GROMACS .gro file of C-alpha atoms in nm:
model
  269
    1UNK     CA    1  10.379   7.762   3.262
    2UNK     CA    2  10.678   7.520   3.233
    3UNK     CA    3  11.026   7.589   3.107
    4UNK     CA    4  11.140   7.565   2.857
    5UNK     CA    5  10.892   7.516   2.592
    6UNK     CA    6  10.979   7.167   2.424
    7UNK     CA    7  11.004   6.996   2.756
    8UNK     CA    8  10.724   6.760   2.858
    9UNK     CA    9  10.431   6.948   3.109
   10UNK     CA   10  10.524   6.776   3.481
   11UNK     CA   11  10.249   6.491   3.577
   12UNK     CA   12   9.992   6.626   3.762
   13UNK     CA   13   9.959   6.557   4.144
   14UNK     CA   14   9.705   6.356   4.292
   15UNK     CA   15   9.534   6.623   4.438
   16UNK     CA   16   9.506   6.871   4.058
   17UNK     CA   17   9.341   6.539   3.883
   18UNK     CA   18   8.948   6.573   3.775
   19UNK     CA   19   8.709   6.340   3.940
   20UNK     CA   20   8.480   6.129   3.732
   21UNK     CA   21   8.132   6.107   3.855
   22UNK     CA   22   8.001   5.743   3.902
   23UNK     CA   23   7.657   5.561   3.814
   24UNK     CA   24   7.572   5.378   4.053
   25UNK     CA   25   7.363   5.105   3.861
   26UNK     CA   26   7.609   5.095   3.645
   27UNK     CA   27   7.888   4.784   3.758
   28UNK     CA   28   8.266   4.874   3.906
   29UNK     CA   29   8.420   4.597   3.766
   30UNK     CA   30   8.634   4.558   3.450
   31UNK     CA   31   8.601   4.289   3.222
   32UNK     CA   32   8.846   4.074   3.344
   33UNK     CA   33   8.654   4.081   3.682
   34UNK     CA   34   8.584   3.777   3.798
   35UNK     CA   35   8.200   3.910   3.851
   36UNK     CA   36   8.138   3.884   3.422
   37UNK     CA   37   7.943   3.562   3.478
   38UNK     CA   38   7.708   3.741   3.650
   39UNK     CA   39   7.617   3.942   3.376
   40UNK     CA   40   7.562   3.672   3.154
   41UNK     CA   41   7.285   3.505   3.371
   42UNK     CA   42   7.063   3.813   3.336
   43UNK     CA   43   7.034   3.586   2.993
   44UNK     CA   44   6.961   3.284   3.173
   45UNK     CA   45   6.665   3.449   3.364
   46UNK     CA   46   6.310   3.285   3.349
   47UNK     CA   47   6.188   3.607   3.163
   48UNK     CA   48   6.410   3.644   2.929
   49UNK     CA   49   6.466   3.249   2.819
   50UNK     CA   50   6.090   3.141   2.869
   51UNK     CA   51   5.979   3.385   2.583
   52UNK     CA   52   6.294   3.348   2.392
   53UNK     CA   53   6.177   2.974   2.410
   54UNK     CA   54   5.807   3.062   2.286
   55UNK     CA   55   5.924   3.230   2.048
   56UNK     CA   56   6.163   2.991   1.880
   57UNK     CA   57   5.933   2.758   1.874
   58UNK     CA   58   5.624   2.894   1.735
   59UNK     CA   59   5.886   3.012   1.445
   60UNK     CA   60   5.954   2.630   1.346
   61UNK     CA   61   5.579   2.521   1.433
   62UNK     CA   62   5.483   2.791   1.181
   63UNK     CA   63   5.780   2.694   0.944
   64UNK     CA   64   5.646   2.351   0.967
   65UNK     CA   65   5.279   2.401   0.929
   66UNK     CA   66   5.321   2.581   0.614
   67UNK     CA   67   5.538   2.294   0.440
   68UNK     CA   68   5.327   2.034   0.546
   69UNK     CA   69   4.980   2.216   0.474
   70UNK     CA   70   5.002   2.570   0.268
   71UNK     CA   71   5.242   2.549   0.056
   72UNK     CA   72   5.124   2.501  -0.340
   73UNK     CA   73   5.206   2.195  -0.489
   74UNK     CA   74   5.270   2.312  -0.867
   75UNK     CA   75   5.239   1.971  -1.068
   76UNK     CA   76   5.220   1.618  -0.992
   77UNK     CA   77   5.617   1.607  -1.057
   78UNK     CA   78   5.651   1.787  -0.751
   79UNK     CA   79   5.457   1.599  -0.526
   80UNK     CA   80   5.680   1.444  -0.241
   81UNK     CA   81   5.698   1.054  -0.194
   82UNK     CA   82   5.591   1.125   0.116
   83UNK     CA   83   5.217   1.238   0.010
   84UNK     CA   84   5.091   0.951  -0.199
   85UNK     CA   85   4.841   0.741   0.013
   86UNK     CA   86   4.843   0.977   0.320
   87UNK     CA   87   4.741   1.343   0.209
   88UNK     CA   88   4.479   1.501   0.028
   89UNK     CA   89   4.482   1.788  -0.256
   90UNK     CA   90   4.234   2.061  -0.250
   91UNK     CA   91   4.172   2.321  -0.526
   92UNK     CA   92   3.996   2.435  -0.800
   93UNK     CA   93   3.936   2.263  -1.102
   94UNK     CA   94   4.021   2.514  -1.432
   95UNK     CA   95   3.991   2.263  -1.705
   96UNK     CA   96   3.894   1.927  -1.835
   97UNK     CA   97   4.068   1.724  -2.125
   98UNK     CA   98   3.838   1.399  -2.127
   99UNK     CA   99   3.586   1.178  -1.952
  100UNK     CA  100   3.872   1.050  -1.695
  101UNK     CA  101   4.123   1.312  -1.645
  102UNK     CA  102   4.140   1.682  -1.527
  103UNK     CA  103   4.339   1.985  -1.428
  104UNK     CA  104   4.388   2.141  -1.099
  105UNK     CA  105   4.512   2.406  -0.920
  106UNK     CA  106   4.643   2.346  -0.608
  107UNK     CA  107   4.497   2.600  -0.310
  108UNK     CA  108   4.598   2.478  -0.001
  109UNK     CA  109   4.406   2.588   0.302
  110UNK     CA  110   4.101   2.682   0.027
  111UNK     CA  111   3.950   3.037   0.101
  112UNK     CA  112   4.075   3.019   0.528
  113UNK     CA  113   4.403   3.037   0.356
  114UNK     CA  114   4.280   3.332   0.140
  115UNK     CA  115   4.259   3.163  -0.221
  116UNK     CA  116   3.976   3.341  -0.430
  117UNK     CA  117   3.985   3.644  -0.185
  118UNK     CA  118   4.279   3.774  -0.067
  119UNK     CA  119   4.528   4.003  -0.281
  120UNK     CA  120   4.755   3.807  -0.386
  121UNK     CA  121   4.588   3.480  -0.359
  122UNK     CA  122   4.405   3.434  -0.687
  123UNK     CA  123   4.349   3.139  -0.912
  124UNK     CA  124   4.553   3.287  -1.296
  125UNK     CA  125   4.361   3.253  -1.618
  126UNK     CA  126   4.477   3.143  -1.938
  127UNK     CA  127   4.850   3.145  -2.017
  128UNK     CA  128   4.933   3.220  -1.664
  129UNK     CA  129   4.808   2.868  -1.531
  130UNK     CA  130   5.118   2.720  -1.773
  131UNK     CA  131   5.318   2.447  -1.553
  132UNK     CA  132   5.059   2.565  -1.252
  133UNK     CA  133   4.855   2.278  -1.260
  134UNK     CA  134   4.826   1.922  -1.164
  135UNK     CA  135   4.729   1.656  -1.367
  136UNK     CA  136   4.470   1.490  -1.231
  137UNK     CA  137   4.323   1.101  -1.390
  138UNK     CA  138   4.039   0.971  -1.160
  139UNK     CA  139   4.141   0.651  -1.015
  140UNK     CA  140   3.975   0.291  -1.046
  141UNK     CA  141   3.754   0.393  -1.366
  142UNK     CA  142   3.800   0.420  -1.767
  143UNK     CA  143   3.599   0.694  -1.997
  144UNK     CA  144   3.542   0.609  -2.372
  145UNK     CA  145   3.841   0.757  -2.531
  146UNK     CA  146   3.858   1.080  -2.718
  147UNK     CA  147   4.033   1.137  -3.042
  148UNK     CA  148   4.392   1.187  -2.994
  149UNK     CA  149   4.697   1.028  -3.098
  150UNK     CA  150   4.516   0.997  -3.480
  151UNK     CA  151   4.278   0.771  -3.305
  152UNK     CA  152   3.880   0.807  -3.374
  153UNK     CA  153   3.634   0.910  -3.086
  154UNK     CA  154   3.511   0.631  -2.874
  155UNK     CA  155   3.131   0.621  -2.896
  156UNK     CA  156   3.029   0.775  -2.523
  157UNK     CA  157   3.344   1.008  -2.517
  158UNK     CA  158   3.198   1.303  -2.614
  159UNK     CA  159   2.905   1.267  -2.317
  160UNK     CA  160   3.120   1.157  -2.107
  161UNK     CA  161   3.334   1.452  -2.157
  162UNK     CA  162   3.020   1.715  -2.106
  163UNK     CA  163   2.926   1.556  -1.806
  164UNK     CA  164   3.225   1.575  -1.612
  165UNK     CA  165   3.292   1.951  -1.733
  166UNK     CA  166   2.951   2.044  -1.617
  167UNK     CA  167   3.016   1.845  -1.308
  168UNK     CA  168   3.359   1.962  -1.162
  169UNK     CA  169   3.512   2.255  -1.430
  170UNK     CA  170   3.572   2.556  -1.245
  171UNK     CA  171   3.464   2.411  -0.870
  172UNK     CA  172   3.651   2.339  -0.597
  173UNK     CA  173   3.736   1.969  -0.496
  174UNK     CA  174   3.925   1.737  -0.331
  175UNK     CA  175   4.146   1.441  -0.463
  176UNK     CA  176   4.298   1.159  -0.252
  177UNK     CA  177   4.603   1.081  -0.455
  178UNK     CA  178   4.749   0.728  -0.457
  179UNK     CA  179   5.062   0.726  -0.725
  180UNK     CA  180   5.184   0.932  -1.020
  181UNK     CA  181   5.109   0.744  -1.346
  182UNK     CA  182   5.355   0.700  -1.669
  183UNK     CA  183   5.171   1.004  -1.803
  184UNK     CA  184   5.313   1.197  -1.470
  185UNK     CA  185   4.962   1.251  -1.336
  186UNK     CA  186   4.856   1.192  -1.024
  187UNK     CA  187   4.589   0.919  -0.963
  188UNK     CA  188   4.315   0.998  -0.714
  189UNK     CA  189   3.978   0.971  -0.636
  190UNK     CA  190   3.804   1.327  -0.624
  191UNK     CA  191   3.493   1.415  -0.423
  192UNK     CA  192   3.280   1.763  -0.485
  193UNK     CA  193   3.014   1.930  -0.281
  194UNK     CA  194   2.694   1.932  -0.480
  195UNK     CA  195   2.401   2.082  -0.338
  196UNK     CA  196   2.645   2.072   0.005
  197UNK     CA  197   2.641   1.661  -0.018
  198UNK     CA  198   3.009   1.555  -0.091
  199UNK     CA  199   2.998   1.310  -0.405
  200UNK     CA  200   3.252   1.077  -0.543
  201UNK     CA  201   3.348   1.150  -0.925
  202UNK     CA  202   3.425   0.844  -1.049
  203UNK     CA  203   3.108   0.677  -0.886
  204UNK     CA  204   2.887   0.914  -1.087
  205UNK     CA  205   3.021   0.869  -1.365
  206UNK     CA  206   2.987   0.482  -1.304
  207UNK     CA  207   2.633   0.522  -1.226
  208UNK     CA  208   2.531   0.748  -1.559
  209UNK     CA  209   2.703   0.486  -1.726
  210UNK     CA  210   2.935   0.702  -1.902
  211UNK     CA  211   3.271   0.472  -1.807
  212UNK     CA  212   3.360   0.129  -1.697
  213UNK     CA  213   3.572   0.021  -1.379
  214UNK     CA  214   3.909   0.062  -1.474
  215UNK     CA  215   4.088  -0.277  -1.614
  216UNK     CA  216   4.439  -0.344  -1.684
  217UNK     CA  217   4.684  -0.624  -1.637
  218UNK     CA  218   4.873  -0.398  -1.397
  219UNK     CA  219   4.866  -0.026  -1.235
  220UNK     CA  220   4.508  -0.051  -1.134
  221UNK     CA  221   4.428   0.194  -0.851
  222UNK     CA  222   4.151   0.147  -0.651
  223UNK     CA  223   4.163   0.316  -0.272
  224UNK     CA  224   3.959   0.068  -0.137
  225UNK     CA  225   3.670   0.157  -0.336
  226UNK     CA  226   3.665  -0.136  -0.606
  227UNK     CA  227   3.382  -0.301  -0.436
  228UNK     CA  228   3.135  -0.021  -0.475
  229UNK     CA  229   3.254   0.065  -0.797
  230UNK     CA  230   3.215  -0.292  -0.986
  231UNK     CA  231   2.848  -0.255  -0.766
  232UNK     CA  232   2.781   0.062  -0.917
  233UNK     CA  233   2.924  -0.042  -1.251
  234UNK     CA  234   2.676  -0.399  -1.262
  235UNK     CA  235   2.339  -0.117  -1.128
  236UNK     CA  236   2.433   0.072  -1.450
  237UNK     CA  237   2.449  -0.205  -1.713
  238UNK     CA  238   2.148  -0.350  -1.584
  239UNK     CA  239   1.951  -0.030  -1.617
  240UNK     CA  240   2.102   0.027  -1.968
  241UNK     CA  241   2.236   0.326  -1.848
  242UNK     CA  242   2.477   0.547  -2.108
  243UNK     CA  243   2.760   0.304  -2.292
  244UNK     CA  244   2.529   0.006  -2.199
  245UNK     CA  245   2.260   0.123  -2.400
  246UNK     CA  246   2.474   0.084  -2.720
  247UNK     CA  247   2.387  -0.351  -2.718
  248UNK     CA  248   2.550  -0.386  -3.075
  249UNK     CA  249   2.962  -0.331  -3.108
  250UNK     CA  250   2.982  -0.237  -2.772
  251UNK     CA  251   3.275  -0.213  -2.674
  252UNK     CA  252   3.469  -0.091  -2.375
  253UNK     CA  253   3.742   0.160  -2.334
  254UNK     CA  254   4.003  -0.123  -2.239
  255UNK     CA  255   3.878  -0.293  -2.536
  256UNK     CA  256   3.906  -0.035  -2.771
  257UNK     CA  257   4.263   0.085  -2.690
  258UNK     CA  258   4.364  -0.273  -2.741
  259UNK     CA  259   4.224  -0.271  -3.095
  260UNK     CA  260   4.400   0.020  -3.143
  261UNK     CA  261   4.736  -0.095  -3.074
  262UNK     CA  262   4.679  -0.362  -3.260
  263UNK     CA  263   4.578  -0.228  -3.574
  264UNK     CA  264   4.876   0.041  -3.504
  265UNK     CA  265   5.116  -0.302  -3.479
  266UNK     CA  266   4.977  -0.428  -3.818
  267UNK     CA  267   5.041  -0.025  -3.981
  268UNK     CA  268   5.392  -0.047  -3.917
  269UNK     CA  269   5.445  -0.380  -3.978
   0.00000   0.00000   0.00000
């Protein structure tokens, strides 16, 4: 005991302090030691970086993969530049509005991907497919027109409307899309398995005679399909097929729009 009291306890001798036990796997040096460096390279050793490596990239493979090929394209707005001409859509039709033009619902990947199956992964119904759905018009044909716009029904419209419902509504196909129109749907042509043979769309409906090869001044979209279709097109008019039947007023969906816009010219004039 040291005296007196309040004085600082003397420093103890060499000898009185406690000895530390050591690990020997465990390094001497401080961390201003020159040896740090060699701590880092444990970091730098073939099995540490090699699977760091795999790892990084199968994260951005993976991160690439799914924007290029499974991620859900909402509508047509959405589509990227990029797509038109090179990619394809896949999905399931859910409904159709006239002899030309149809809904879908993008599923990329299609039931590998878990669409129709998986929790999680199912096509909505009703109100839920709001702004879920792109608008589809088939390219390089024209369907009689249906009523809209306070415009009569096009003789034809209302067959060709019931056979392209009973054709594609509710099945799974596959459009090639070429452009977005002023209507902000995507052009395409659009092939379905039937019977497990893959058909073209717009080349049945050619060949039931239940629309013409699409004509305009400009905008017409083709693939490279216009040479099978006008084929198609002449097979059907010969055989009297559909629209062809009608011989008196015929008149074609091109046609018919034009009379309408100008009767609509002479209204408001």
């Amino acid at each position: 005991m040291h005296w007196p009291p309040w004085s600082s306890p003397p420093a103890p001798s060499e000898a009185e302090k406690p000895t530390i036990p050591t690990d020997p796997s465990f390094p001497s040096s401080s961390w201003s030691s020159p040896s740090l460096p060699t701590a880092w390279s444990a970091y730098l050793a073939p099995d540490v970086l090699l699977p760091t490596a795999i790892l990084t990239s199968t994260i951005l493979i993976s991160t690439r993969l799914y924007r290029l090929y499974l991620r859900r394209i909402p509508r047509a707005a959405t589509i990227a530049p990029s797509f038109w001409r090179k990619r394809s859509l896949f999905g399931t039709v859910t409904s159709v509005g006239d002899g030309d033009g149809f809904r879908l619902f993008h599923t990329p990947g299609g039931r590998l991907a878990g669409w129709g199956w998986f929790p999680g992964r199912r096509i909505p119904r009703g109100k839920a497919l709001r702004d879920k759905t792109i608008s589809i018009r088939l390219a390089g044909i024209d369907a009689p027109e249906s009523a809209h716009f306070g415009r009569p029904t096009q003789p034809g419209a209302q067959e060709a409307l019931e056979f392209l419902t009973a054709y594609i509504q509710h099945r799974r196909v596959r459009a090639y899309v070429y452009k977005k129109d002023q209507y902000e749907r995507a052009v395409a042509t659009v092939y379905v398995r039937r019977w497990g043979v893959r058909r073209d769309v717009g080349y049945q409906m050619l060949r039931r005679g239940l629309a013409t090869v699409y004509e305009a001044k400009s905008g017409s979209e083709f693939g490279a399909l216009e040479d099978r279709y006008r084929e198609v097109e002449g097979w059907a008019r010969k055989k009297g097929r559909g629209i062809w039947a009608l011989k008196e007023g015929f008149e074609s969906p091109r046609e018919y729009k034009e009379r309408m816009k100008g009767l609509e010219g002479q209204g408001k004039g």
